[in-house]
Every structure is written in C-alpha cells, then in structure tokens.
Tab-separated table of C-alpha atoms and ligand atoms in Angstrom:
chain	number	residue	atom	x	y	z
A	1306	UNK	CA	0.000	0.000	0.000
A	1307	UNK	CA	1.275	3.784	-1.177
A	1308	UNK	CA	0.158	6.480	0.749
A	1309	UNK	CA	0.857	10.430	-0.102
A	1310	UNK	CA	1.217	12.044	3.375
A	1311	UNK	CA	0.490	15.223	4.677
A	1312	UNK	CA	1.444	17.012	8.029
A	1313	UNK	CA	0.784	21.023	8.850
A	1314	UNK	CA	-0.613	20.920	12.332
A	1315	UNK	CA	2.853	23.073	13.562
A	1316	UNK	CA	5.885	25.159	11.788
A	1317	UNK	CA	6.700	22.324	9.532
A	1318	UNK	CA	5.257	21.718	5.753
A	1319	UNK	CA	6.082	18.314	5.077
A	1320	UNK	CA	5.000	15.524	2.338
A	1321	UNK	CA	6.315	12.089	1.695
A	1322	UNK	CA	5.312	9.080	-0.172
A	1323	UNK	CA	5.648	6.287	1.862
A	1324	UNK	CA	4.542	2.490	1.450
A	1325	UNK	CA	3.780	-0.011	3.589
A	1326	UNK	CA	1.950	-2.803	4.666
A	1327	UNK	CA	0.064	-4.910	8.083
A	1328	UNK	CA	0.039	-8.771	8.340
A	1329	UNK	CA	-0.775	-10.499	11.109
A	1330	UNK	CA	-0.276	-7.433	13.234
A	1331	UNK	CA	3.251	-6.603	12.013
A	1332	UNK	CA	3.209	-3.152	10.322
A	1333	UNK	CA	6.142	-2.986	8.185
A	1334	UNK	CA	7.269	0.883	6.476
A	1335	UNK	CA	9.352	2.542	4.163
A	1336	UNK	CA	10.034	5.794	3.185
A	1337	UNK	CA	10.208	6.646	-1.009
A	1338	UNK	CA	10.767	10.201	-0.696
A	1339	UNK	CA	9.669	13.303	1.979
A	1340	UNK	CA	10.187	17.049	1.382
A	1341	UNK	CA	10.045	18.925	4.761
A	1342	UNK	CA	9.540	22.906	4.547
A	1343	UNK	CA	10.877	24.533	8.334
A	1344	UNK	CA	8.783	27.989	9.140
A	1345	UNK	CA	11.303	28.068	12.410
A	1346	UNK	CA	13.675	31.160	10.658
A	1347	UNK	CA	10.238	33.002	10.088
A	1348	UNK	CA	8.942	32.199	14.090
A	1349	UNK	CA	12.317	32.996	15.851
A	1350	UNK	CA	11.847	36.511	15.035
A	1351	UNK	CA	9.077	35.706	17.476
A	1352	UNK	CA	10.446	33.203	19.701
A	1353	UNK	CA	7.651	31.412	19.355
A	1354	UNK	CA	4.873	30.312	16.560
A	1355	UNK	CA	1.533	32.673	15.325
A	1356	UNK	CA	-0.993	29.849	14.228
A	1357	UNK	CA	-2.199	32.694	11.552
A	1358	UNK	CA	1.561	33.031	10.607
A	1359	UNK	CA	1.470	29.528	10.199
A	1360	UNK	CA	-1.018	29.010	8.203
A	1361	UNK	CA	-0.447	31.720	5.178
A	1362	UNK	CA	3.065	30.150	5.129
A	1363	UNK	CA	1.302	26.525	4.986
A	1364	UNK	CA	-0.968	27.885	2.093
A	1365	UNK	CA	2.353	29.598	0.295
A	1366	UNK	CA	4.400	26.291	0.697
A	1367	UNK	CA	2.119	23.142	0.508
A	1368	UNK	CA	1.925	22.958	-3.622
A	1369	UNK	CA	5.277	23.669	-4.464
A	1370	UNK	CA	6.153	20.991	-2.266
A	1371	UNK	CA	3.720	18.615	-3.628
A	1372	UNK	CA	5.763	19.747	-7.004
A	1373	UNK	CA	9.243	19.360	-5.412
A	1374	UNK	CA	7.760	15.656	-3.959
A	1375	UNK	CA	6.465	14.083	-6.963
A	1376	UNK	CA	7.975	15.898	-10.187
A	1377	UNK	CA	6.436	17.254	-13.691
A	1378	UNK	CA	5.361	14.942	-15.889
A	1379	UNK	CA	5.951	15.445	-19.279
A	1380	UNK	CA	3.101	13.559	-21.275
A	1381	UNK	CA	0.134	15.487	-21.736
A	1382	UNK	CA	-1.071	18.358	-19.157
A	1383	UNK	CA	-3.889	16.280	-17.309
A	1384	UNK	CA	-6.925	17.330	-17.554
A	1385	UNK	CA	-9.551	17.343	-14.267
A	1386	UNK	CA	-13.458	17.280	-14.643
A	1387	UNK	CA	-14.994	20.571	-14.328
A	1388	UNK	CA	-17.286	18.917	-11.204
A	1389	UNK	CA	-13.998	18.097	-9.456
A	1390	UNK	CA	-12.210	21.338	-10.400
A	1391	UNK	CA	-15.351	23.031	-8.731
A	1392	UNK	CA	-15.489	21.191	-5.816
A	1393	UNK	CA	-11.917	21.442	-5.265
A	1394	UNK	CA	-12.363	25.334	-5.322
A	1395	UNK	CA	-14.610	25.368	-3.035
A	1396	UNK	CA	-12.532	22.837	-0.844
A	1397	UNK	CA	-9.590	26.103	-1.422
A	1398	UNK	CA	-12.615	28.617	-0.540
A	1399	UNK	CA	-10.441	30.501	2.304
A	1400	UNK	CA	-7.125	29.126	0.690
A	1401	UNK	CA	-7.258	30.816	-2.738
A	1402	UNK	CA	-3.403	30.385	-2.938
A	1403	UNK	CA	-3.471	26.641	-2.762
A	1404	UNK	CA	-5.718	26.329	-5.264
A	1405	UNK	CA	-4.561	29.088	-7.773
A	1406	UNK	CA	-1.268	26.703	-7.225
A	1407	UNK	CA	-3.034	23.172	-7.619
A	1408	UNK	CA	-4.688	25.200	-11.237
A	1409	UNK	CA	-1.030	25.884	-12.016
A	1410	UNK	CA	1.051	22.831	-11.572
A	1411	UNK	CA	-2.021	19.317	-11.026
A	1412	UNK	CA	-1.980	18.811	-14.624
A	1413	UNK	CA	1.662	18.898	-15.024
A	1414	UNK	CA	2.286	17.287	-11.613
A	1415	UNK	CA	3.948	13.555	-12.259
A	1416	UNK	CA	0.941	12.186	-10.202
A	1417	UNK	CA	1.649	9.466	-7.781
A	1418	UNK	CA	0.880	5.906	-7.679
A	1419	UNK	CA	-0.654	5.895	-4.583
A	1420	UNK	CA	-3.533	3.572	-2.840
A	1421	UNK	CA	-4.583	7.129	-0.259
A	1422	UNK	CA	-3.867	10.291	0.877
A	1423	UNK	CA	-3.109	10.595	4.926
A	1424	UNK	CA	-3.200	13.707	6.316
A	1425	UNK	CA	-2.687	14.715	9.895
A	1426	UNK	CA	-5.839	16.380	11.786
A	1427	UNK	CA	-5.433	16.582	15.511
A	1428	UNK	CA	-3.648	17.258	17.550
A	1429	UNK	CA	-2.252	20.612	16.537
A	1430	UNK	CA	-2.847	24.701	15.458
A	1431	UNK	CA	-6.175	24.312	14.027
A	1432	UNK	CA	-5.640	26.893	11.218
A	1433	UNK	CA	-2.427	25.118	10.154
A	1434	UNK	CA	-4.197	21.770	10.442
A	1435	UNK	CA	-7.011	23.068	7.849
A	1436	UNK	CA	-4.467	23.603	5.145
A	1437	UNK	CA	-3.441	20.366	5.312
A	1438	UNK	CA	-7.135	19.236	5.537
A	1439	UNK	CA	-8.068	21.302	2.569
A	1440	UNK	CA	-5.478	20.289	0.259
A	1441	UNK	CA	-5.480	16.700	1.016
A	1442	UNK	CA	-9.375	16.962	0.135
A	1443	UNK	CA	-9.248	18.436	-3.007
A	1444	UNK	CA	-6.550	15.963	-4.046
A	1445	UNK	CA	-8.546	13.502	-2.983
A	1446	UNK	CA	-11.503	14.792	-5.682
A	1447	UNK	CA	-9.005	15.147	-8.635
A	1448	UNK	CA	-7.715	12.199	-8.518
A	1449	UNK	CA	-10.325	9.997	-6.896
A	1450	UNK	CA	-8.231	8.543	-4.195
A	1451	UNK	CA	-9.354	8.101	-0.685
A	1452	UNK	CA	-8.370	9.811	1.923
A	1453	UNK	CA	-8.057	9.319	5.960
A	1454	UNK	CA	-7.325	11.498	8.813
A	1455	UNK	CA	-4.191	11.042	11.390
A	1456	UNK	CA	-3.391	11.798	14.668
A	1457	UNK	CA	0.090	13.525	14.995
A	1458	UNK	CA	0.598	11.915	18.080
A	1459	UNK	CA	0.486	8.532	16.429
A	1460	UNK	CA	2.707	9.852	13.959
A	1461	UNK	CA	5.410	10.374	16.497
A	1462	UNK	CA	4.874	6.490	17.750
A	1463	UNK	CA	5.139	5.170	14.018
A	1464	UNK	CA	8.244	7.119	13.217
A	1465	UNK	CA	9.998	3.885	15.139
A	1466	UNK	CA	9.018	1.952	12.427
A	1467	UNK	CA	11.117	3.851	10.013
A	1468	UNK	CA	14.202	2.699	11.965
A	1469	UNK	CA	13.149	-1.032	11.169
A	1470	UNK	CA	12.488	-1.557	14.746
A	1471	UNK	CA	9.854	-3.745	15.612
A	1472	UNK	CA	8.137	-3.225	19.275
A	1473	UNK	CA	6.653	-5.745	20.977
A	1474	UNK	CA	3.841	-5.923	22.722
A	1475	UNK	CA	2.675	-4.958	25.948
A	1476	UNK	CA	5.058	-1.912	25.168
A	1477	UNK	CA	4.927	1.816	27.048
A	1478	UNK	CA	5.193	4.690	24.761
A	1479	UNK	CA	6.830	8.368	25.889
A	1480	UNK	CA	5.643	11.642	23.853
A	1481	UNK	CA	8.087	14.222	24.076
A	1482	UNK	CA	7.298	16.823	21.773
A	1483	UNK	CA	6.802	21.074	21.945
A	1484	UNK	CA	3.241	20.557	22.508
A	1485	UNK	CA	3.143	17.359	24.275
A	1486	UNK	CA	4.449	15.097	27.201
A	1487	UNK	CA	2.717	11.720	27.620
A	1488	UNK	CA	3.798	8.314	29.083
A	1489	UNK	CA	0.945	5.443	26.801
A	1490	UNK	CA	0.761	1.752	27.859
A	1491	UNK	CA	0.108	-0.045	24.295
A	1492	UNK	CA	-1.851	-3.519	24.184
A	1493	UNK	CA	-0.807	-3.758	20.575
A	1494	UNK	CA	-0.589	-0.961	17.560
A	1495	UNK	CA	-3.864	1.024	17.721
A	1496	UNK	CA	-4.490	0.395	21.065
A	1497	UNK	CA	-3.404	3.385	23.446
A	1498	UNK	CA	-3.832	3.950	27.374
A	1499	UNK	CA	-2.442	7.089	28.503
A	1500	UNK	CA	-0.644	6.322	32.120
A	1501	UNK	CA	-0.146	10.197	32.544
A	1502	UNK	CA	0.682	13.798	31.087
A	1503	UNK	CA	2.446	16.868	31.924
A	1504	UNK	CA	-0.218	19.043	34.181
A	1505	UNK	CA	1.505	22.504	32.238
A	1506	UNK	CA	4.000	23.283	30.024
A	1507	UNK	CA	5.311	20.217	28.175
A	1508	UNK	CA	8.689	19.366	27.470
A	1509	UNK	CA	9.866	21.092	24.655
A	1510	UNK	CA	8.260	23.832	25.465
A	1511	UNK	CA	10.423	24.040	28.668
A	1512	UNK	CA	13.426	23.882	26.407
A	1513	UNK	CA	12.142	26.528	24.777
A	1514	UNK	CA	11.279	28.570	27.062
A	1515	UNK	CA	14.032	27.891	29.270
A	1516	UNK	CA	16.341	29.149	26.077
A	1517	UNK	CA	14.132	32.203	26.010
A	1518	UNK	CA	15.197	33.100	29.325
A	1519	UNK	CA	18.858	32.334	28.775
A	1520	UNK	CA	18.937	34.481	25.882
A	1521	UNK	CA	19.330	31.204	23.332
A	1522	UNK	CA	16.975	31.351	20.607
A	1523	UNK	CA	14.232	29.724	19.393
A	1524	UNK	CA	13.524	26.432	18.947
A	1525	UNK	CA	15.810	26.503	21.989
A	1526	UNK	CA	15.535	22.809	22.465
A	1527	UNK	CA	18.648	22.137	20.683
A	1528	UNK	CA	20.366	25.141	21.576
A	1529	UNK	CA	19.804	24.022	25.319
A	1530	UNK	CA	21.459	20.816	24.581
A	1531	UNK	CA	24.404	22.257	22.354
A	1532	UNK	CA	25.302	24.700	25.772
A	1533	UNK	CA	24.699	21.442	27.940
A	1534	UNK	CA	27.387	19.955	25.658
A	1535	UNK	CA	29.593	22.747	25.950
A	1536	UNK	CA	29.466	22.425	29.660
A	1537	UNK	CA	30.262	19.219	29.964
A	1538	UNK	CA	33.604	19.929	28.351
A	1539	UNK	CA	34.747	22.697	30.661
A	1540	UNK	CA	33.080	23.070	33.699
A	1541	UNK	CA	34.369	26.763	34.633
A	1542	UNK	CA	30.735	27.818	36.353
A	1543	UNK	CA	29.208	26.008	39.172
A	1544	UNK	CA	24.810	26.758	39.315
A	1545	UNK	CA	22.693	25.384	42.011
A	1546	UNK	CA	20.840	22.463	41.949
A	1547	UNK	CA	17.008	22.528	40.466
A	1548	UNK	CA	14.448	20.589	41.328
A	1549	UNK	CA	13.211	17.252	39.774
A	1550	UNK	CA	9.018	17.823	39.995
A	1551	UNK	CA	6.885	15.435	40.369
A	1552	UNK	CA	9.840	12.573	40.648
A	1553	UNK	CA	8.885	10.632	43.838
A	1554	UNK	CA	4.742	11.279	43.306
A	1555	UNK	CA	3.539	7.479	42.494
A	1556	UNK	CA	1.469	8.657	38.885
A	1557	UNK	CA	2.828	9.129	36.058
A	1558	UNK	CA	2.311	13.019	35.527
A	1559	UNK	CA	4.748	15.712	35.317
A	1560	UNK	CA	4.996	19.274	35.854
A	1561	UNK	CA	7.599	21.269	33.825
A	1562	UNK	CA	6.413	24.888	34.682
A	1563	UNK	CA	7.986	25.508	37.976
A	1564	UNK	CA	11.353	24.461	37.084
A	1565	UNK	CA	11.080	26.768	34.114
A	1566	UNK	CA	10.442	29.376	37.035
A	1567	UNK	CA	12.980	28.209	38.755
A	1568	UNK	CA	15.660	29.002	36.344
A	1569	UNK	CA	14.077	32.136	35.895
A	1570	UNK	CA	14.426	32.966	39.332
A	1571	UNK	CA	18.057	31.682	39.842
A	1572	UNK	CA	18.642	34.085	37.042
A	1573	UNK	CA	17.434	36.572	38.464
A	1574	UNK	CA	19.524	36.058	41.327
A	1575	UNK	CA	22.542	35.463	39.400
A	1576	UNK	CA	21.701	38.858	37.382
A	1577	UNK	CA	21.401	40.925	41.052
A	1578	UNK	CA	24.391	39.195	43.191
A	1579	UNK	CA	26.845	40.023	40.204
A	1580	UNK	CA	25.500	43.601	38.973
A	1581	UNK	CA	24.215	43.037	35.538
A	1582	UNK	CA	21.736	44.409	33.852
A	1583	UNK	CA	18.355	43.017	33.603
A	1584	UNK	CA	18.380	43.252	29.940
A	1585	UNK	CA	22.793	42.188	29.235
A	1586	UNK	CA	23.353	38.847	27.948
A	1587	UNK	CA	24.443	36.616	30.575
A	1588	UNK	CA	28.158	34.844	30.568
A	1589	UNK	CA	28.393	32.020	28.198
A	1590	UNK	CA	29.839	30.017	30.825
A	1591	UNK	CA	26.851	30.550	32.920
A	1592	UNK	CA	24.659	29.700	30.544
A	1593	UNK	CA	26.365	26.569	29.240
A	1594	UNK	CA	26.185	25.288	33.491
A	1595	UNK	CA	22.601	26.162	33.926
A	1596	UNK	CA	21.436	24.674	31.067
A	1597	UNK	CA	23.301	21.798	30.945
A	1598	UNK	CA	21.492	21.377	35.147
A	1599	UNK	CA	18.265	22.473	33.488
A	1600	UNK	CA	18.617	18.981	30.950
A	1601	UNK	CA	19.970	17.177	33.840
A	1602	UNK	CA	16.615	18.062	35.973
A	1603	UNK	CA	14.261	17.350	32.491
A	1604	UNK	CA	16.324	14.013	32.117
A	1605	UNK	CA	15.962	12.536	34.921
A	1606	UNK	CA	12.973	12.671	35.960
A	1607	UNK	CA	11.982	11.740	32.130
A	1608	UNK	CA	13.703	8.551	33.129
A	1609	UNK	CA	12.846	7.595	36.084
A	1610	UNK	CA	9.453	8.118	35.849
A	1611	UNK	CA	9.352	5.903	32.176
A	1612	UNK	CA	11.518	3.032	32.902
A	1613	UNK	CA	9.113	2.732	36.292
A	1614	UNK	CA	5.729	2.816	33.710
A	1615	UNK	CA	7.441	-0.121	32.119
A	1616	UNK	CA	8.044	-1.835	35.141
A	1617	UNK	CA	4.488	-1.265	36.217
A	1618	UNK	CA	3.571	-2.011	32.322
A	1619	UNK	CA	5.353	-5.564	32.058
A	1620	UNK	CA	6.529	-3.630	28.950
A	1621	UNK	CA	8.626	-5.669	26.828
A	1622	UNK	CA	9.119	-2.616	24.582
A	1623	UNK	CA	9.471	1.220	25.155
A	1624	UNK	CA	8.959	3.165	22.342
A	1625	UNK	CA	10.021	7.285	22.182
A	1626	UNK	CA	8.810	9.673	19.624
A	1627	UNK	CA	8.298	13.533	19.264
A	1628	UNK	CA	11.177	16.298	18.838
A	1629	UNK	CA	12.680	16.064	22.176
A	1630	UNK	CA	14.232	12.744	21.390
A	1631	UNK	CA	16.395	14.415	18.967
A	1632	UNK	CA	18.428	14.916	22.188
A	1633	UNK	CA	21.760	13.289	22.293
A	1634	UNK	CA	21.746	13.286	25.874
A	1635	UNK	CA	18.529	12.108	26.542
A	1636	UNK	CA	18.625	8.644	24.111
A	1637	UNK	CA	21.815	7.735	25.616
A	1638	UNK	CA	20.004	7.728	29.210
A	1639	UNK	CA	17.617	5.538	27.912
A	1640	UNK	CA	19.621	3.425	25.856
A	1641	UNK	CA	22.134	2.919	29.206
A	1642	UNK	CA	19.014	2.360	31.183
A	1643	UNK	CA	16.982	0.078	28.615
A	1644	UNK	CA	20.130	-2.246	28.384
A	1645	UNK	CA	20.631	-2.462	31.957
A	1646	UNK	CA	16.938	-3.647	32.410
A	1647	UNK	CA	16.101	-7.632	31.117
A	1648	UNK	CA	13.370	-8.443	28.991
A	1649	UNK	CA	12.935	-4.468	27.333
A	1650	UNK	CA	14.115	-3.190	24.030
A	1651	UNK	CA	13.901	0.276	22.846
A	1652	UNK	CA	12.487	1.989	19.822
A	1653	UNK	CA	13.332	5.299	19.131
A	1654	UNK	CA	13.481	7.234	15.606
A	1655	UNK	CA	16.790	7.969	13.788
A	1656	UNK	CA	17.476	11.598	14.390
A	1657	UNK	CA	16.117	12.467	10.985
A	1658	UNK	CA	12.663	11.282	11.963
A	1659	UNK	CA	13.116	13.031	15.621
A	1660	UNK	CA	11.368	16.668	14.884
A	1661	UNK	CA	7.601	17.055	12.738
A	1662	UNK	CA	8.094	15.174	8.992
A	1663	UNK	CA	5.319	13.661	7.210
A	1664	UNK	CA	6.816	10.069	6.627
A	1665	UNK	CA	5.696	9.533	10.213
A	1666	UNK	CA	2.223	10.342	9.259
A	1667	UNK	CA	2.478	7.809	6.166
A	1668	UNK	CA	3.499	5.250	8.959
A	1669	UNK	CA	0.749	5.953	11.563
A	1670	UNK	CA	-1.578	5.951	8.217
A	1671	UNK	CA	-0.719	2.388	7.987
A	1672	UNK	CA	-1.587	1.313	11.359
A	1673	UNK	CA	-5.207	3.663	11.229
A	1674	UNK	CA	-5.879	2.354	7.691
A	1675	UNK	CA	-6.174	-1.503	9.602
A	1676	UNK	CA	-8.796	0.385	11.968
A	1677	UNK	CA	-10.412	2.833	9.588
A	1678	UNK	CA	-11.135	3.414	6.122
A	1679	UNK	CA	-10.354	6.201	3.546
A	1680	UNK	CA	-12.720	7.185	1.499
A	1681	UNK	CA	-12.386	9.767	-1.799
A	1682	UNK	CA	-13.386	13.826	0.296
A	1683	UNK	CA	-13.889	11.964	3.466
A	1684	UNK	CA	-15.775	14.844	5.733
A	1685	UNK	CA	-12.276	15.377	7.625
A	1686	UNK	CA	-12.100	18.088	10.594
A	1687	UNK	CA	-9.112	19.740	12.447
A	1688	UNK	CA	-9.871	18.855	16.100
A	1689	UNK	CA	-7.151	20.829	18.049
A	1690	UNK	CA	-7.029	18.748	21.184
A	1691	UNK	CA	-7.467	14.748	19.434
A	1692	UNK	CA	-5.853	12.150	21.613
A	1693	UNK	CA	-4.530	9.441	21.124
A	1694	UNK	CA	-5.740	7.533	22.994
A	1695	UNK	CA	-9.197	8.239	20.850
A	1696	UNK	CA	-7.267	8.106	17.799
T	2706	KG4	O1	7.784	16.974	17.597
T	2706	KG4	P1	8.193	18.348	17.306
T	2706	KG4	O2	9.030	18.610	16.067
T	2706	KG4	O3	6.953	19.291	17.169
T	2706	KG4	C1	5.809	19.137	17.951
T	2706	KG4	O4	4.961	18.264	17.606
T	2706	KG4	O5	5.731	19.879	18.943
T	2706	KG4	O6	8.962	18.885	18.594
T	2706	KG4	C2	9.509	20.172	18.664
T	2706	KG4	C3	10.143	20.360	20.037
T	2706	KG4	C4	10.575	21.799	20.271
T	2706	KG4	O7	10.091	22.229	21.523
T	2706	KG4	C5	12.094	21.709	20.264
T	2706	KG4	O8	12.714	22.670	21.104
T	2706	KG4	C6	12.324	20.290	20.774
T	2706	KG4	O9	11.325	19.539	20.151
T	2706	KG4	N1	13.648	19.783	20.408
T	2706	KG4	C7	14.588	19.442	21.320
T	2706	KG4	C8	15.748	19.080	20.584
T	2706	KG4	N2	15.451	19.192	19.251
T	2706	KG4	C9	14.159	19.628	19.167
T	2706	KG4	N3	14.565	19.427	22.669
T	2706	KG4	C10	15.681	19.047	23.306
T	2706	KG4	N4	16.822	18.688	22.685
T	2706	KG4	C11	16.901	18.697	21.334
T	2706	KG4	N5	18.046	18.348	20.735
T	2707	ZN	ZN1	5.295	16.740	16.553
C-alpha cells in the first residue's frame, strides 16, 4: 500500500510518499521520498509560533512541495473534470493560494501511484491543520483517491518503524514533543492507554522557554542541549541544583512549569548578586552550566518516571517519539538504562525522523488504515485537542 502524506498541524510543511503494509499485526514501512519545509527562521523573530503566521506560510508552501515531492510529468497536461475542479475550489474557498497553485502545476504534476492520501488532523494549530485538511481533500476529488485522517501523536509512535524496529507488545510509549508530554501503555498498535501527562508546560516547550530566558533562541531545544554539551567539556561555572518535579509522586504526571520558574528565578539572582543588567546577555559560561542542570533536571525525571511505567507495564518494549528525542543526551540515558533492564528493548526514531516530517504520518496511516477506512473527500475536521488515545 502507497500512501501520499500530509502534516501542517505546527511550523513544519512536510509531504512524503511512503509504502507499507500490516500482516498479522506486524506493520512494516518505508520511506520513497519526503520534502520537509521549516517555518522556524520566520517564528524565531518571534520566539515562538503565530498559528495565523502559520497558516499563510502553509498555504504559500504546501503545492510547491507537492511539485518538489512528486515531479512534472511530461506527457500530456492532465486534464480534471470541471465537477472536481469546482469542488476542489470550493474545498480552497479561504485558501485561494493553494488552489490558484493546484490550477497551475495538477496537470503537469507527475501524479503518484498511490492507494490514499493521509493527512494529519489533531492534535495541533487548528488553522495550520485546515491547510493540510483542505489540500489533502481536493486531491482527494481530482484524482479519486481516498483519503483518511491522522493523529500527529500517532505519527510520532510510528516514526519507530522507520528505523526497522519492531516493538513488541505490551510496550509503554513516551511523547516528548513542543506541545506534548505523555507516558501510553500499548496492548498492541492502535491500542493506546495514557498512564499520565504533563499538568503545564510540556517538554519542549520548557526547552524553549528555558532558552528564552537564557537568551538562546528559538527552537531553543537544541540550543539548550548544544550549551549542555559545551558544559560538559569545561566546567568553569558552578549553578545550584534545580528541582526534579513530580519525581517521587507514584502517577505518572509531570509538571515542567515551575522548574522553568525556577531558572528564571536563579537568574534573576545570578543577574542581582553580580550587577548586571536586567536586559545584558548573561556569561556564556553561565549559561552553558545552567542549562546543561536544566537537561539534567528534564532528564531525569523523564527517566525515572518511564523506565518505572514499564516496570508497572510488564513492557517488553518502550517506544520514544516527538522532537525532544532528537536529544543526544537524553537517548543515551535511555539506551544505558533500557540495556541495563532484562526483557525491554527500545524503539526510538533515527534523528532524521526526531522533529515534525510527514513520513511519520504515512506510517501511523498504515496502522489507522487496519482500523479505519479512507474514502475519496472523506468529511475530515481539524480537532485541536485529538488524543490518542481516541485516535
Ligand atoms: O515533535 P516536534 O518537532 O513538534 C511538535 O509536535 O511539537 O517537537 C519540537 C520540540 C521543540 O520544543 C524543540 O525545542 C524540541 O522539540 N527539540 C529538542 C531538541 N530538538 C528539538 N529538545 C531538546 N533537545 C533537542 N536536541
Ligand atoms: Zn510533533
């Protein structure tokens, strides 16, 4: 099965093609090509990311992409039927753009031999999920191919599969993206329990906002972990210790916002007992030491509070997906602690498949398409808040 996927529910514009296939509930996945489009340059003027922002640069992006993805054909322009062509436009009502693009380039467009279209529709910015929405429906009516809707969340659990790993079951999943932080017991693929979440801010977006307040900029995520790095090398600046929330509490929640305040205070501190200016950049050295304790704090309780879910789980897999696990510090805890424990194996995503892409979406499309079907302008809707543990 070949599936055109779609993802816009963030910064990123991303396509791939990817195929794959489910027997006996073993979902195997490749990847034949992605094209990934990063808004991040436009949002870090920002430090942070304007859903309307977001969208117009979805709209701008999404058909050129499709271009850039598949190729131009050069046999005959293809022509649509003027019932398709209309219903497409008024698919593109509020995204005149997309469709003055899709008039410009469809017939031209090498299409792809694909089975369906997967496009993500939850969780995410609603207005940037709609573009996706949109353009994946009026694909779906020019070409008369079905199409489904995925959660991003079960995007970030498929990307594993990319990496030829293959989880077993009962496994424990950890979410650790900019919008989410979520430890999932999984009876098998499709089937999600969510153990517990972060009660505020969620992971990345402590990196990031942790970065904001050490002057790094934004995504500061791996700007966090490149100053962590640095300190590690040449420890010149001691900081105090911060605290691990939530590690001894017997759930599986977390709580990221007051040690984001507590760097913010210790800063504040640092700024009065050596005279500088609320508004001068602070010492490299001092920010290399408090952020490498600030991913020290993050990591451990990240750890601790996962490898006891599996524990509690009888997982015989743990499985890690979302842009946080792009942190090199951060897999090697788990891969030291995963190889220390008998009877677990991990599955995380190469690095590559770490932050938002849409091959991930092609994968989770594989596991939903065993659950659900596709069908040809299938009534999709961006629902903001999706789970997926409803997915
Ligand atoms: O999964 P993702 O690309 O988008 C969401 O679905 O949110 O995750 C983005 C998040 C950002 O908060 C970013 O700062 C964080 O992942 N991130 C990292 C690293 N690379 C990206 N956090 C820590 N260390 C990194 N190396
Ligand atoms: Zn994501």
């Amino acid at each position: 099965m070949k599936i055109l996927a779609i993802e816009t529910s963030c910064d990123e514009t991303a396509l791939a093609i990817v195929e794959g296939s489910f027997e006996n509930g073993t979902p195997r996945c490749t990847s034949h090509a992605s094209v990934v489009h990063s808004q991040v340059d436009l949002h870090a003027t920002y430090g942070g990311v304007f859903p309307a922002m977001a969208k117009r640069e979805h709209a701008k992006r999404i058909i050129s992409l499709l271009v850039q993805l598949c190729g131009t054909s050069t046999d005959t322009p293809r022509v649509f039927a003027p019932e398709a062509l209309e219903r497409a436009s008024i698919l593109l009502e509020r995204e005149p753009e997309t469709f003055a693009h899709i008039i410009e380039h469809l017939p031209t467009l090498q299409t792809p031999s694909i089975d369906a279209i997967a496009v993500t529709t939850g969780p995410g910015l609603e207005p940037a999920l709609w573009v996706g929405i949109n353009t994946a429906r009026a694909l779906s009516v020019l070409w008369n191919i079905p199409v489904i809707g995925i959660n991003h969340m079960e995007g970030h659990i498929a990307s594993v599969l990319l990496a030829q790993t293959t989880p077993t079951f009962p496994a424990v999943a950890l979410l650790i993206s900019g919008g989410h932080t979520e430890i999932i017991e999984m009876a098998s693929w499709g089937d999600y329990t969510i153990l517990g979440a972060t009660k505020d801010d969620a992971v990345g977006e402590a990196f990031d906002k942790v970065a904001r307040i050490l002057g790094l900029a934004y995504p500061g995520g791996p700007k966090i972990a490149q100053a962590a790095e640095r300190a590690q090398q040449n420890r010149e600046v001691e900081v105090k210790k911060l605290p691990r929330p939530m590690l001894a509490t017997p759930d599986f929640n977390f709580s990221f916002s007051g040690l984001k305040t507590a760097v913010l205070y210790a800063v504040r501190d640092y700024r009065e007992n050596t005279h500088l200016e609320p508004d001068a950049l602070l010492p490299e050295a001092y920010v290399n030491a408090m952020a490498h304790e600030f991913q020290n704090a993050v990591l451990e309780v990240l750890v601790e509070k996962t490898m006891r879910a599996c524990a509690e789980s009888f997982a015989t897999s743990l499985i890690i997906g979302g842009g946080v696990i792009a942190n090199r510090a951060l897999r090697n805890a788990f891969e030291e602690r995963v190889a220390a424990t008998p009877n677990l194996t991990l599955s995380i995503p190469e690095l590559s498949h770490t932050t938002d892409n849409a091959n991930m979406i092609g994968c989770a499309a594989v596991l939903a398409l065993s659950r659900r079907e596709a069908q040809v302008d299938a009534p999709l809707v961006a629902d903001g808040s999706w789970r997926v543990s409803a997915a």
